GROMACS .gro file of C-alpha atoms in nm:
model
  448
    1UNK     CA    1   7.086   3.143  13.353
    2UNK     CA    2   6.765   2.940  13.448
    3UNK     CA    3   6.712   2.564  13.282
    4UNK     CA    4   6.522   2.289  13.387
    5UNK     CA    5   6.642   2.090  13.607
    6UNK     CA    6   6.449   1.703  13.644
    7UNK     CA    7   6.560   1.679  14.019
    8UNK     CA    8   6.272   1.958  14.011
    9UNK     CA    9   5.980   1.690  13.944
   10UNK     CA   10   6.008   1.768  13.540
   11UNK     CA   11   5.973   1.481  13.307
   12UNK     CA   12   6.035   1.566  12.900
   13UNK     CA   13   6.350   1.751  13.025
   14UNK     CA   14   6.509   1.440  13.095
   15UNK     CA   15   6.539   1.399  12.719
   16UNK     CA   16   6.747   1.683  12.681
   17UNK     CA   17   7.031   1.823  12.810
   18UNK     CA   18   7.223   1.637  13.138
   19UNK     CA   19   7.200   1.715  13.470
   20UNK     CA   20   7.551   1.784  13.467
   21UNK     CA   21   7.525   2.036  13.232
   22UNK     CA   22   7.194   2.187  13.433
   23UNK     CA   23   7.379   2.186  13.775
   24UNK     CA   24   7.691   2.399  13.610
   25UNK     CA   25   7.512   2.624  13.356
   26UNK     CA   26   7.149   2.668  13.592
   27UNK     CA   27   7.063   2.964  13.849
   28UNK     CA   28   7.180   2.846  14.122
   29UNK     CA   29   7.583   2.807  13.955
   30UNK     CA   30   7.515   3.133  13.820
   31UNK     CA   31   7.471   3.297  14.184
   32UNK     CA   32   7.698   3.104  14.358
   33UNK     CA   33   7.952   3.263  14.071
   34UNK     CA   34   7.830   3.596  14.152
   35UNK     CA   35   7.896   3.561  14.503
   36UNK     CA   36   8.246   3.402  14.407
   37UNK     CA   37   8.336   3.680  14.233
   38UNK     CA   38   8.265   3.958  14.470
   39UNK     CA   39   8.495   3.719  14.727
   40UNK     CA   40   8.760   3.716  14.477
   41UNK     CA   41   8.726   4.076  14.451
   42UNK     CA   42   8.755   4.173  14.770
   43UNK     CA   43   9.057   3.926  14.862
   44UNK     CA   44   9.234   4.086  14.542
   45UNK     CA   45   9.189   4.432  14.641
   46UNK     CA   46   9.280   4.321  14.983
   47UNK     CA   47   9.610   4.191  14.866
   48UNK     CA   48   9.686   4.589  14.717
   49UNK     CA   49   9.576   4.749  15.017
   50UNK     CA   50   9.286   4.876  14.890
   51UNK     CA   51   9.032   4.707  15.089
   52UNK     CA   52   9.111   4.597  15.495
   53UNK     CA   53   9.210   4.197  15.528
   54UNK     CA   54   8.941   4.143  15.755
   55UNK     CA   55   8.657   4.308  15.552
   56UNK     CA   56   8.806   4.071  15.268
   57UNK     CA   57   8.765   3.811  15.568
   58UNK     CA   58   8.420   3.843  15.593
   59UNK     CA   59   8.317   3.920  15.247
   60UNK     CA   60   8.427   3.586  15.165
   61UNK     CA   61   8.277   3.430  15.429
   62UNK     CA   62   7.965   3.558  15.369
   63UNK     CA   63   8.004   3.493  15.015
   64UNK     CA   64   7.787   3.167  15.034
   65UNK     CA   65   7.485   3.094  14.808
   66UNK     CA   66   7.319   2.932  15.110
   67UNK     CA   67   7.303   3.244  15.291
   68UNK     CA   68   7.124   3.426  15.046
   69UNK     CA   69   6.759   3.530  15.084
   70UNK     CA   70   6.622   3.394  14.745
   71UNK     CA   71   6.272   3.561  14.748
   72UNK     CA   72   6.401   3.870  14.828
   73UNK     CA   73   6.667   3.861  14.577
   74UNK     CA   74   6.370   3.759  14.336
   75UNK     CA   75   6.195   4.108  14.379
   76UNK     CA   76   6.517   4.297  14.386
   77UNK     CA   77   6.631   4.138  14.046
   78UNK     CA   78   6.275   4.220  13.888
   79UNK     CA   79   6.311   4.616  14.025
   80UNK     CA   80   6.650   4.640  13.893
   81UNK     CA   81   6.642   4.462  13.615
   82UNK     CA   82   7.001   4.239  13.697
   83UNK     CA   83   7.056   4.057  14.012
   84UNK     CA   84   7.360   4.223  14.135
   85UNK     CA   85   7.240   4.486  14.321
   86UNK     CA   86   6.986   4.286  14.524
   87UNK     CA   87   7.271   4.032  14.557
   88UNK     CA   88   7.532   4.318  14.656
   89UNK     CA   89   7.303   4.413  14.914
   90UNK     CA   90   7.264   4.088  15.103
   91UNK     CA   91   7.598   4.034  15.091
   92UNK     CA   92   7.703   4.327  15.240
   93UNK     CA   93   7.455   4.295  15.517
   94UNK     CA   94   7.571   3.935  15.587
   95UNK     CA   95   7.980   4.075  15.581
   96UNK     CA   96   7.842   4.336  15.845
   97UNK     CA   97   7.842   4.692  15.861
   98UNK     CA   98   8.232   4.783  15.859
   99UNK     CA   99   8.297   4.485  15.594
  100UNK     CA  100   7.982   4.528  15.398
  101UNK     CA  101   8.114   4.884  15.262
  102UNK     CA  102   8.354   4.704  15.057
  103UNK     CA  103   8.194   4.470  14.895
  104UNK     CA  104   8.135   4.505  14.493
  105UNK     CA  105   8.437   4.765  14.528
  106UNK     CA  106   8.489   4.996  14.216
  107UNK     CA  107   8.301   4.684  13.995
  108UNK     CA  108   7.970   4.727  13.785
  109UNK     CA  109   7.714   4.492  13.722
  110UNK     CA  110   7.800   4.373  13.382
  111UNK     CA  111   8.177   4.275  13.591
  112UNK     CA  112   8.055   4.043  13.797
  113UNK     CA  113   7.783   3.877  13.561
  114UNK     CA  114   8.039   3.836  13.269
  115UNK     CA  115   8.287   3.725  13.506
  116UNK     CA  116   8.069   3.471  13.647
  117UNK     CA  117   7.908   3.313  13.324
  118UNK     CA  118   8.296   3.276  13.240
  119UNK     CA  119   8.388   3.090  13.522
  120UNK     CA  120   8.036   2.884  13.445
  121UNK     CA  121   8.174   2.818  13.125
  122UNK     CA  122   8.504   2.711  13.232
  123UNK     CA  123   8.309   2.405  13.420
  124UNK     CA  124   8.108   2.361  13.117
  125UNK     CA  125   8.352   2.346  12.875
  126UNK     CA  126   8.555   2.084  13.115
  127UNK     CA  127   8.225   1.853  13.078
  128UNK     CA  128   8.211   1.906  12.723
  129UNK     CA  129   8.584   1.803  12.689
  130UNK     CA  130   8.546   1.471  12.944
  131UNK     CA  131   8.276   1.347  12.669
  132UNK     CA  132   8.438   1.478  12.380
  133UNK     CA  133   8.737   1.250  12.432
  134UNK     CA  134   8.525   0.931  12.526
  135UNK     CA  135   8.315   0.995  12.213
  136UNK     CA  136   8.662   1.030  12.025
  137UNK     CA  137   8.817   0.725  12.171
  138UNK     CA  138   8.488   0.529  12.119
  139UNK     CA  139   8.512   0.589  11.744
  140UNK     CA  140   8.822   0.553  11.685
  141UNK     CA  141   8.845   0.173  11.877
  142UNK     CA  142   8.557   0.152  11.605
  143UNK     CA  143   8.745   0.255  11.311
  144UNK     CA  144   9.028   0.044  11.419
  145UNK     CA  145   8.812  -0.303  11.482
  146UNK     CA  146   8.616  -0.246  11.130
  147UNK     CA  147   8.929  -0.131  10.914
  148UNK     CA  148   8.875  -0.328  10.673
  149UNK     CA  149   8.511  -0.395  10.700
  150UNK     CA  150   8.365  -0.393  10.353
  151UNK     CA  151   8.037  -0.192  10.344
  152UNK     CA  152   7.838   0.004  10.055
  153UNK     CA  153   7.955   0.376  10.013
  154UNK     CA  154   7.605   0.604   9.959
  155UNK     CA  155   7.581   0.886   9.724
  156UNK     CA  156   7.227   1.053   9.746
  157UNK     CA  157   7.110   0.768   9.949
  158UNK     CA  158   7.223   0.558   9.677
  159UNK     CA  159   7.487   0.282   9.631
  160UNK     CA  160   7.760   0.456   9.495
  161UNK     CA  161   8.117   0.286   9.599
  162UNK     CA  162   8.250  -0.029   9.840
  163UNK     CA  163   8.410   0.167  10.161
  164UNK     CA  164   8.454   0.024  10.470
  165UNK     CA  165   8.338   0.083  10.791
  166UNK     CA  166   8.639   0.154  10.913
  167UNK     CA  167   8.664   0.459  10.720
  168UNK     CA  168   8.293   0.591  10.775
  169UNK     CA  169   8.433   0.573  11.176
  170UNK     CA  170   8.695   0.792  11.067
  171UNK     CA  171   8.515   1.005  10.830
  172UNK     CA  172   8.256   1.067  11.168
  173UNK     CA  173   8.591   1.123  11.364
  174UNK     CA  174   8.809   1.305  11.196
  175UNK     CA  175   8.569   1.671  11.254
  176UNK     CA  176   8.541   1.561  11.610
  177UNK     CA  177   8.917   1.533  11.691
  178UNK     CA  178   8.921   1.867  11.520
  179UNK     CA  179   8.695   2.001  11.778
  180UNK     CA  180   8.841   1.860  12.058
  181UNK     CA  181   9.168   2.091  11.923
  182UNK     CA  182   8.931   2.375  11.889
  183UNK     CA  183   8.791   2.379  12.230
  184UNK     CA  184   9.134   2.430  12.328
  185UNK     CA  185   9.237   2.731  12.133
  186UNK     CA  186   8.886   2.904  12.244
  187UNK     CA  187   8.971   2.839  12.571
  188UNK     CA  188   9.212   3.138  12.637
  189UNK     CA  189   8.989   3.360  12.420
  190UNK     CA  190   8.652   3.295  12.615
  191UNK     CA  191   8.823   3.206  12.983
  192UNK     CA  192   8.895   3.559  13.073
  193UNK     CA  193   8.793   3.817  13.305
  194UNK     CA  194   8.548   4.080  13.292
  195UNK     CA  195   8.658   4.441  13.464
  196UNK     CA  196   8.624   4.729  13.369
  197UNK     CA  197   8.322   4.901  13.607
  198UNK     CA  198   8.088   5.190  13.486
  199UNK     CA  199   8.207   5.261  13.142
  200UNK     CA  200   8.497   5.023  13.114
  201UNK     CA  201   8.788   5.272  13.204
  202UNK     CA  202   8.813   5.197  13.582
  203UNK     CA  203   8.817   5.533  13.667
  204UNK     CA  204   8.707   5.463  14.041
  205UNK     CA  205   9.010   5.344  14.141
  206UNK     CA  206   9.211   5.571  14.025
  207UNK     CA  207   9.526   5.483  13.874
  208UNK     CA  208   9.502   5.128  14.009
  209UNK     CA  209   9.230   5.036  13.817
  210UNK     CA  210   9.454   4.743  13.606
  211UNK     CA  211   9.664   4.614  13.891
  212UNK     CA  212   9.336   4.539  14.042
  213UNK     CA  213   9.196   4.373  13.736
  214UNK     CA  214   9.543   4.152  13.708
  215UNK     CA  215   9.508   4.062  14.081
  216UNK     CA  216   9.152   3.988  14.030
  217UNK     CA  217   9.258   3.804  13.739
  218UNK     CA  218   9.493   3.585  13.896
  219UNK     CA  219   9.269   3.513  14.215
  220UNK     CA  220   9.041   3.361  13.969
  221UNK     CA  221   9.286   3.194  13.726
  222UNK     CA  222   9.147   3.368  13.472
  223UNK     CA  223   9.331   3.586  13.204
  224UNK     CA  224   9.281   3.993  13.201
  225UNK     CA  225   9.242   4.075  12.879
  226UNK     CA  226   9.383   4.403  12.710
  227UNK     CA  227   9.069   4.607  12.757
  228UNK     CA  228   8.708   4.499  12.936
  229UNK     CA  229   8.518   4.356  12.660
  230UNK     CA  230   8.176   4.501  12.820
  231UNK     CA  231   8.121   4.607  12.450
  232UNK     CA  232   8.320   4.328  12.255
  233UNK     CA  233   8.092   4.009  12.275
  234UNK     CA  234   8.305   3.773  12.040
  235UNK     CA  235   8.449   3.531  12.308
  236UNK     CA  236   8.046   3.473  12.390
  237UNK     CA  237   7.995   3.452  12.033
  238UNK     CA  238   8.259   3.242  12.014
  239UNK     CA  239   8.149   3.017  12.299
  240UNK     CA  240   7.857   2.960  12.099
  241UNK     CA  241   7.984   2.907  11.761
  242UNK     CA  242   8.151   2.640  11.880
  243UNK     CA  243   7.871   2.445  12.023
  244UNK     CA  244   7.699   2.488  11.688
  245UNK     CA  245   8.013   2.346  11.491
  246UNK     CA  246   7.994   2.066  11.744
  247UNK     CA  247   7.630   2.004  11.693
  248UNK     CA  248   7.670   1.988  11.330
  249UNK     CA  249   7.929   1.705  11.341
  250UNK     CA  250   7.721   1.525  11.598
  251UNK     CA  251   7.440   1.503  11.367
  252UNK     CA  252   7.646   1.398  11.077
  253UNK     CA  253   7.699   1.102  11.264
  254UNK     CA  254   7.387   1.100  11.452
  255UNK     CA  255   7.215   1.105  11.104
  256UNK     CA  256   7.398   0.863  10.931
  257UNK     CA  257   7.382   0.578  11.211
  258UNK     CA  258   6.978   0.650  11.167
  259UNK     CA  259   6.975   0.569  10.814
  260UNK     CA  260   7.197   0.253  10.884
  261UNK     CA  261   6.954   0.121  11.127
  262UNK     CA  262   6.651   0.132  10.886
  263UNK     CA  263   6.518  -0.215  10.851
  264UNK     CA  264   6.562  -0.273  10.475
  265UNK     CA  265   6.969  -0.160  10.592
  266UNK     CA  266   7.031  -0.297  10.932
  267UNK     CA  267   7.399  -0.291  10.900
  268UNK     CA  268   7.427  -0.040  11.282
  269UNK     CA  269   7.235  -0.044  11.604
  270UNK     CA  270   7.216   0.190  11.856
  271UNK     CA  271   7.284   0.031  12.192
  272UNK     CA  272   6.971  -0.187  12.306
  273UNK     CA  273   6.779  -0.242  12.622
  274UNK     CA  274   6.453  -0.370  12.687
  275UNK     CA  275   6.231  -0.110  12.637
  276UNK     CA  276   6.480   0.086  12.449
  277UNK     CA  277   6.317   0.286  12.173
  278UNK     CA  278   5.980   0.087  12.254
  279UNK     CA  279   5.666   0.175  12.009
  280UNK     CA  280   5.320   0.203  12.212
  281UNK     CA  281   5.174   0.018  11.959
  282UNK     CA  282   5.401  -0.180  11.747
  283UNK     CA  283   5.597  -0.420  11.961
  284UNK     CA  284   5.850  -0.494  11.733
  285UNK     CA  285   5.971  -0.158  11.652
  286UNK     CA  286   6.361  -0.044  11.790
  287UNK     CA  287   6.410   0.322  11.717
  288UNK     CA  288   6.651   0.508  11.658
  289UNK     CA  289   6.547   0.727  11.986
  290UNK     CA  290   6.895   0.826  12.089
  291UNK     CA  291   7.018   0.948  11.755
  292UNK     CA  292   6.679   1.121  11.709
  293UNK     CA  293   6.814   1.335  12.018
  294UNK     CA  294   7.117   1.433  11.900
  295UNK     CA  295   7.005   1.544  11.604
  296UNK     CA  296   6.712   1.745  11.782
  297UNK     CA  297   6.943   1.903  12.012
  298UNK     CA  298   7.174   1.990  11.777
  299UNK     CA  299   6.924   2.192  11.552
  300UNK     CA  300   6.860   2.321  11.902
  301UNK     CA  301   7.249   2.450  11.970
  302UNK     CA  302   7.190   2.590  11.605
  303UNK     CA  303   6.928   2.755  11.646
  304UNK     CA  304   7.086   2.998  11.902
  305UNK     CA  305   7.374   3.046  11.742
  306UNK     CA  306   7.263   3.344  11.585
  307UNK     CA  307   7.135   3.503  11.853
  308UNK     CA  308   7.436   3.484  12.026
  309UNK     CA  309   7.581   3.653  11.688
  310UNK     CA  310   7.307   3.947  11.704
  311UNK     CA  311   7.399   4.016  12.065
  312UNK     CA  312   7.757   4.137  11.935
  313UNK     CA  313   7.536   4.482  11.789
  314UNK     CA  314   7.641   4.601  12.121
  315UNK     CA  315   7.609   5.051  12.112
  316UNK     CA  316   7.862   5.252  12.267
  317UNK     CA  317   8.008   5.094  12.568
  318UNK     CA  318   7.746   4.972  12.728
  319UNK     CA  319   7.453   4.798  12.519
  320UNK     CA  320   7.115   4.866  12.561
  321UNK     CA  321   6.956   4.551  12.468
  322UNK     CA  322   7.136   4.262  12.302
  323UNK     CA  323   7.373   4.161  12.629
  324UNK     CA  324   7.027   4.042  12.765
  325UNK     CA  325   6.994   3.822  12.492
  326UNK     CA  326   7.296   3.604  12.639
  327UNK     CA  327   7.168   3.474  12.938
  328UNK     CA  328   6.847   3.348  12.713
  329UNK     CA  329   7.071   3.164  12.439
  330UNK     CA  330   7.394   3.039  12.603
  331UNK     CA  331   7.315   2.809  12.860
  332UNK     CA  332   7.039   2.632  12.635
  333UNK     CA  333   7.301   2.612  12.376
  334UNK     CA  334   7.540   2.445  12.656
  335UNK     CA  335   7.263   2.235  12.805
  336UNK     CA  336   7.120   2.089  12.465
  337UNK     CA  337   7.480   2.055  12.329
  338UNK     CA  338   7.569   1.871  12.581
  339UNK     CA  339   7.273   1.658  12.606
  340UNK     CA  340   7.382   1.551  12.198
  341UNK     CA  341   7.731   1.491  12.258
  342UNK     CA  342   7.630   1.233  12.583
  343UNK     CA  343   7.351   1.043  12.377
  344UNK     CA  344   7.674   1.013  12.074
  345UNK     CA  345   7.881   0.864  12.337
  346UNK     CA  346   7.629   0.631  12.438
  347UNK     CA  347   7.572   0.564  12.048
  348UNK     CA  348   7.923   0.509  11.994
  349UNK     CA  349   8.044   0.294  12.276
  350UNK     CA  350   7.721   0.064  12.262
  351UNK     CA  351   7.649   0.043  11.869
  352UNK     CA  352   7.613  -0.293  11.744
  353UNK     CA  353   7.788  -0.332  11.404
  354UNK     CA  354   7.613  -0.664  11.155
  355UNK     CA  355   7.933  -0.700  10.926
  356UNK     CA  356   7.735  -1.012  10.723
  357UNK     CA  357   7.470  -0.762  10.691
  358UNK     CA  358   7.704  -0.546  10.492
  359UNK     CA  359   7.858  -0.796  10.275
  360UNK     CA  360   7.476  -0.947  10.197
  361UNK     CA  361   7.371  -0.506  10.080
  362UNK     CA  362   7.685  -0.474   9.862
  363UNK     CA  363   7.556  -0.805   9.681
  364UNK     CA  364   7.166  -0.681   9.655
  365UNK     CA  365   7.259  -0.459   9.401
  366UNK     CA  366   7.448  -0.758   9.188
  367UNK     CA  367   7.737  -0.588   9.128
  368UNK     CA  368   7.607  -0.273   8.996
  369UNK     CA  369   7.829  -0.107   9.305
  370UNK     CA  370   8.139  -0.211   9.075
  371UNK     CA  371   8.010  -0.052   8.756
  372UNK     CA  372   8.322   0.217   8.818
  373UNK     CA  373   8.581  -0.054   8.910
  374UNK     CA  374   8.504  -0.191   8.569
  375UNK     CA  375   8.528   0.124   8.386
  376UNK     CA  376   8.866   0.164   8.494
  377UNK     CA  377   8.968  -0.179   8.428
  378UNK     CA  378   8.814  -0.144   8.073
  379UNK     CA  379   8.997   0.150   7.986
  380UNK     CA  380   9.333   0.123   7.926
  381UNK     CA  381   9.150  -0.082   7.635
  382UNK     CA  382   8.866   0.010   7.505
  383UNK     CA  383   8.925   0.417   7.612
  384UNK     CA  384   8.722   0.613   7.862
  385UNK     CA  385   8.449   0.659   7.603
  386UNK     CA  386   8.450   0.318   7.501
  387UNK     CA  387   8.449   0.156   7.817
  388UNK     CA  388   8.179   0.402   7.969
  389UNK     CA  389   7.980   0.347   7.685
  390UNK     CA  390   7.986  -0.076   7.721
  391UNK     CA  391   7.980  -0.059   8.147
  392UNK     CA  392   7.605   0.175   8.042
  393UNK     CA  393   7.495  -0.080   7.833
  394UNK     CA  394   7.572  -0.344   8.069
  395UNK     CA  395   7.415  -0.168   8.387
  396UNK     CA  396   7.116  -0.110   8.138
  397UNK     CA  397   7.031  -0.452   8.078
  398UNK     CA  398   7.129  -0.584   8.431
  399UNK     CA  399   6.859  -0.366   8.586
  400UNK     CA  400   6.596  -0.443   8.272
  401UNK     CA  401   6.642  -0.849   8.317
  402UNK     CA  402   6.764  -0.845   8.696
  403UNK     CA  403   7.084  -1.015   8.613
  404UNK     CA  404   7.431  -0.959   8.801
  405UNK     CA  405   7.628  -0.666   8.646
  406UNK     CA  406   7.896  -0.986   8.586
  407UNK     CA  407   7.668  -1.180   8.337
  408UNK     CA  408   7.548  -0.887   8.150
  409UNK     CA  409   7.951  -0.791   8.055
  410UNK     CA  410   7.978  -1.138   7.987
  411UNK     CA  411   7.704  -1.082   7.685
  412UNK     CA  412   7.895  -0.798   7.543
  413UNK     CA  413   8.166  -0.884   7.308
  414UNK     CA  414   8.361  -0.572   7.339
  415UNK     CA  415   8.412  -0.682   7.663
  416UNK     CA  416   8.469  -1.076   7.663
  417UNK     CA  417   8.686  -0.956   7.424
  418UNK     CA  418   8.958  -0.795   7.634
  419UNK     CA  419   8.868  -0.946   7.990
  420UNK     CA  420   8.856  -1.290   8.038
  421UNK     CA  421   8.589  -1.442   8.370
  422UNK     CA  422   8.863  -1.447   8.615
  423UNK     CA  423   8.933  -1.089   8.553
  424UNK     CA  424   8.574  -0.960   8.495
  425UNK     CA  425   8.511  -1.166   8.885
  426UNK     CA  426   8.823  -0.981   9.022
  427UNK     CA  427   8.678  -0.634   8.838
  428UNK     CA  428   8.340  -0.674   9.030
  429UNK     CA  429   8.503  -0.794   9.377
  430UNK     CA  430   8.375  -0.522   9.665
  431UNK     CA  431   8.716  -0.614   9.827
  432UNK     CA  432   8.914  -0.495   9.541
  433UNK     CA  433   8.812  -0.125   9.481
  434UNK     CA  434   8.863   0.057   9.856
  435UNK     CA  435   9.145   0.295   9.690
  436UNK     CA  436   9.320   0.445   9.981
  437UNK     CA  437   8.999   0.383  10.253
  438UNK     CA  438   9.242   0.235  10.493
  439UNK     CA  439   9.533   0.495  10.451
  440UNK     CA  440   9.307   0.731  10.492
  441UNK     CA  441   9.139   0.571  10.828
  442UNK     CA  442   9.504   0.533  11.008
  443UNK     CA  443   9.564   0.899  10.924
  444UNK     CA  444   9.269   0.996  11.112
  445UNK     CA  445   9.399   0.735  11.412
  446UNK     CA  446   9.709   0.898  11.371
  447UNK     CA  447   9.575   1.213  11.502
  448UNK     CA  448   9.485   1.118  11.851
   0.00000   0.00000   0.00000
């Protein structure tokens, strides 16, 4: 479970992931869990009779990350090939002789390193959730201050409709509520223990193998599940479809607050401070650094989704090759997912939004953005046909003699004929064709 951590003396890791993240989802967490575990363990097993209250006593005072021999565990992990027997071994040296024969009682490795990237997880997904809901509320103050903040609507990069920016908050928003809602149904699927020791039956303790499991269970708040899972990887899979989904909607909005900062747009900003998305050479440049992060991490998260959906091959029950795969892809996937969803936050809360800016790119095109609004006001006259066919013509020679979509109708006879100027202005008013853009916005508000 290894990542970079900057406090280290690294530099380009500072541009991805959090240290929050690092500090939950890193080595050190990941022993610390270990030795958490085996506590829990013993104090559960304790609690049946099973295992003597004071070697419980001393396992879980011994049970401390600081106490561990590091190097030493190094060597033992590369021997072994998993950490848990090296770590097993210290700890029973440092619960003494009578305690130390109880520790890692009737558990196998794959226990205690499941169980311990679960209760990593649990921290991780807490993190994920804290931002999640900032990001949400962020947007959503957005969509409320800009409801009816006329802007152009893109199709293909193109002007297409009027919407407002209201509802662009909301269409950014409304995925991200919905995986706020998803994080909590995963949570009891992923957020449960691991037990099951040598081949998943528990057949070392006897008859008491699942009242120790439910003890163990409930000592760590977790949930026993039905059967181990040693061979059933879909809560990890899971774990990490989710991030992906996440990532996805994060550079949605990542990628779209990019394209509204180009120059020849301008109508969003991502936060600035001096120095903010500096150029080395061209002073005046602003980029769009923070979005370019999201949207790098993301393709990141999704990149290792499908690892983590190869490692569910598992044979028989007990794989021999794609659990390792786990520890490789999930905390990178947690680490870079996270590092996205902060940098949206920080998009979000700070963005500056230039509403004149807006008005002055629906009137570049000269109306052209209203060619539909006409249409429809044409038809109950002329027909579909004929008022497609006239609105054509019109856009035709607007474009050919750069004149306002407005005075080219005004040429056409057809038209003049059935639409007088005060109507044709009211036809080609941005403000006038948003359909249900608002509705729809409050029923996205609605949700939170």
């Amino acid at each position: 479970m290894l990542s970079v951590n900057p406090a280290d003396g690294a530099v380009l890791s500072v541009l991805y992931g959090t240290d929050a993240m690092r500090m939950v989802v890193g080595e050190r967490a990941f022993l610390g869990q270990m030795l958490a575990v085996e506590a829990a363990l013993a104090r559960a097993e304790a609690r049946l009779g099973i295992v003597p209250e004071e070697a419980a006593a001393a396992i879980t005072e011994a049970a401390a990350f600081e106490k561990l021999d590091l190097p030493a565990l190094a060597r033992a992990t590369r021997t072994a090939g998993y950490p848990v027997a090296g770590l097993v071994r210290q700890l029973a040296a440092l619960a003494g002789t009578e305690a130390g024969r109880w520790v890692h009682w009737g558990a196998a490795t794959q226990d205690i390193i499941d169980t311990a990237v679960v209760l990593q997880l649990r921290e991780a997904f807490v993190l994920l959730a804290t931002d999640l809901d900032r990001l949400n509320v962020a947007l959503a103050e957005r969509a409320r201050q800009h409801r009816e903040t006329v802007m152009p609507g893109r199709t293909h990069l193109q002007q297409a409709l009027p919407v407002t920016f209201g509802y662009k908050c909301a269409v950014w928003l409304s995925p991200l509520i919905t995986m706020r809602q998803r994080l909590d149904q995963l949570l009891p699927r992923v957020l449960k223990l691991q037990f099951g020791g040598a081949a998943g039956t528990l057949a070392s303790l006897g008859g008491r193998g699942i009242a120790v499991a439910e003890a163990l269970a409930r000592e760590l708040d977790l949930a026993a599940p039905d059967v181990p899972w040693h061979a059933a990887r879909d809560s990890m899979a899971e774990a990490a479809c989710f991030l992906g989904l996440l990532s996805g909607a994060l550079a949605k909005f990542a990628s779209d607050v990019m394209l509204l900062m180009q120059t020849e747009v301008a109508e969003v900003a991502e936060p600035y401070s001096p120095g903010h998305g500096s150029s080395s050479s061209m002073p005046q440049k602003r980029n769009p650094i923070a979005c370019e992060y999201v949207v790098a991490q993301a393709h990141g998260v999704q990149a290792l989704v499908p690892q983590m959906l190869g490692a569910m091959g598992v044979d028989q029950e007990r794989g021999a090759g794609p659990w390792q795969t786990e520890p490789l892809a999930l905390p990178q996937a947690f680490t870079l997912a996270h590092g996205a969803l902060v940098q949206a936050v920080t998009i979000a809360e700070g963005m500056t939004v230039d509403a004149n800016r807006m008005r002055r790119n629906l009137e570049a095109s000269g109306g052209l953005i209203m060619a539909e609004a006409v249409m429809m006001g044409l038809t109950p006259m002329l027909g579909r046909g004929g008022a497609h066919e006239a609105v054509s013509r019109a856009c035709d020679i607007a474009l050919a003699e750069r004149l306002t979509l407005a005075e080219a109708l005004s040429r056409d006879s057809c038209v003049t004929g059935v639409l007088d100027a005060e109507s044709l202005a009211r036809l080609t008013d941005p403000s006038s064709y948003l359909g249900s853009a608002a509705a729809f916005t409050d029923q996205v508000l609605a949700r939170l």
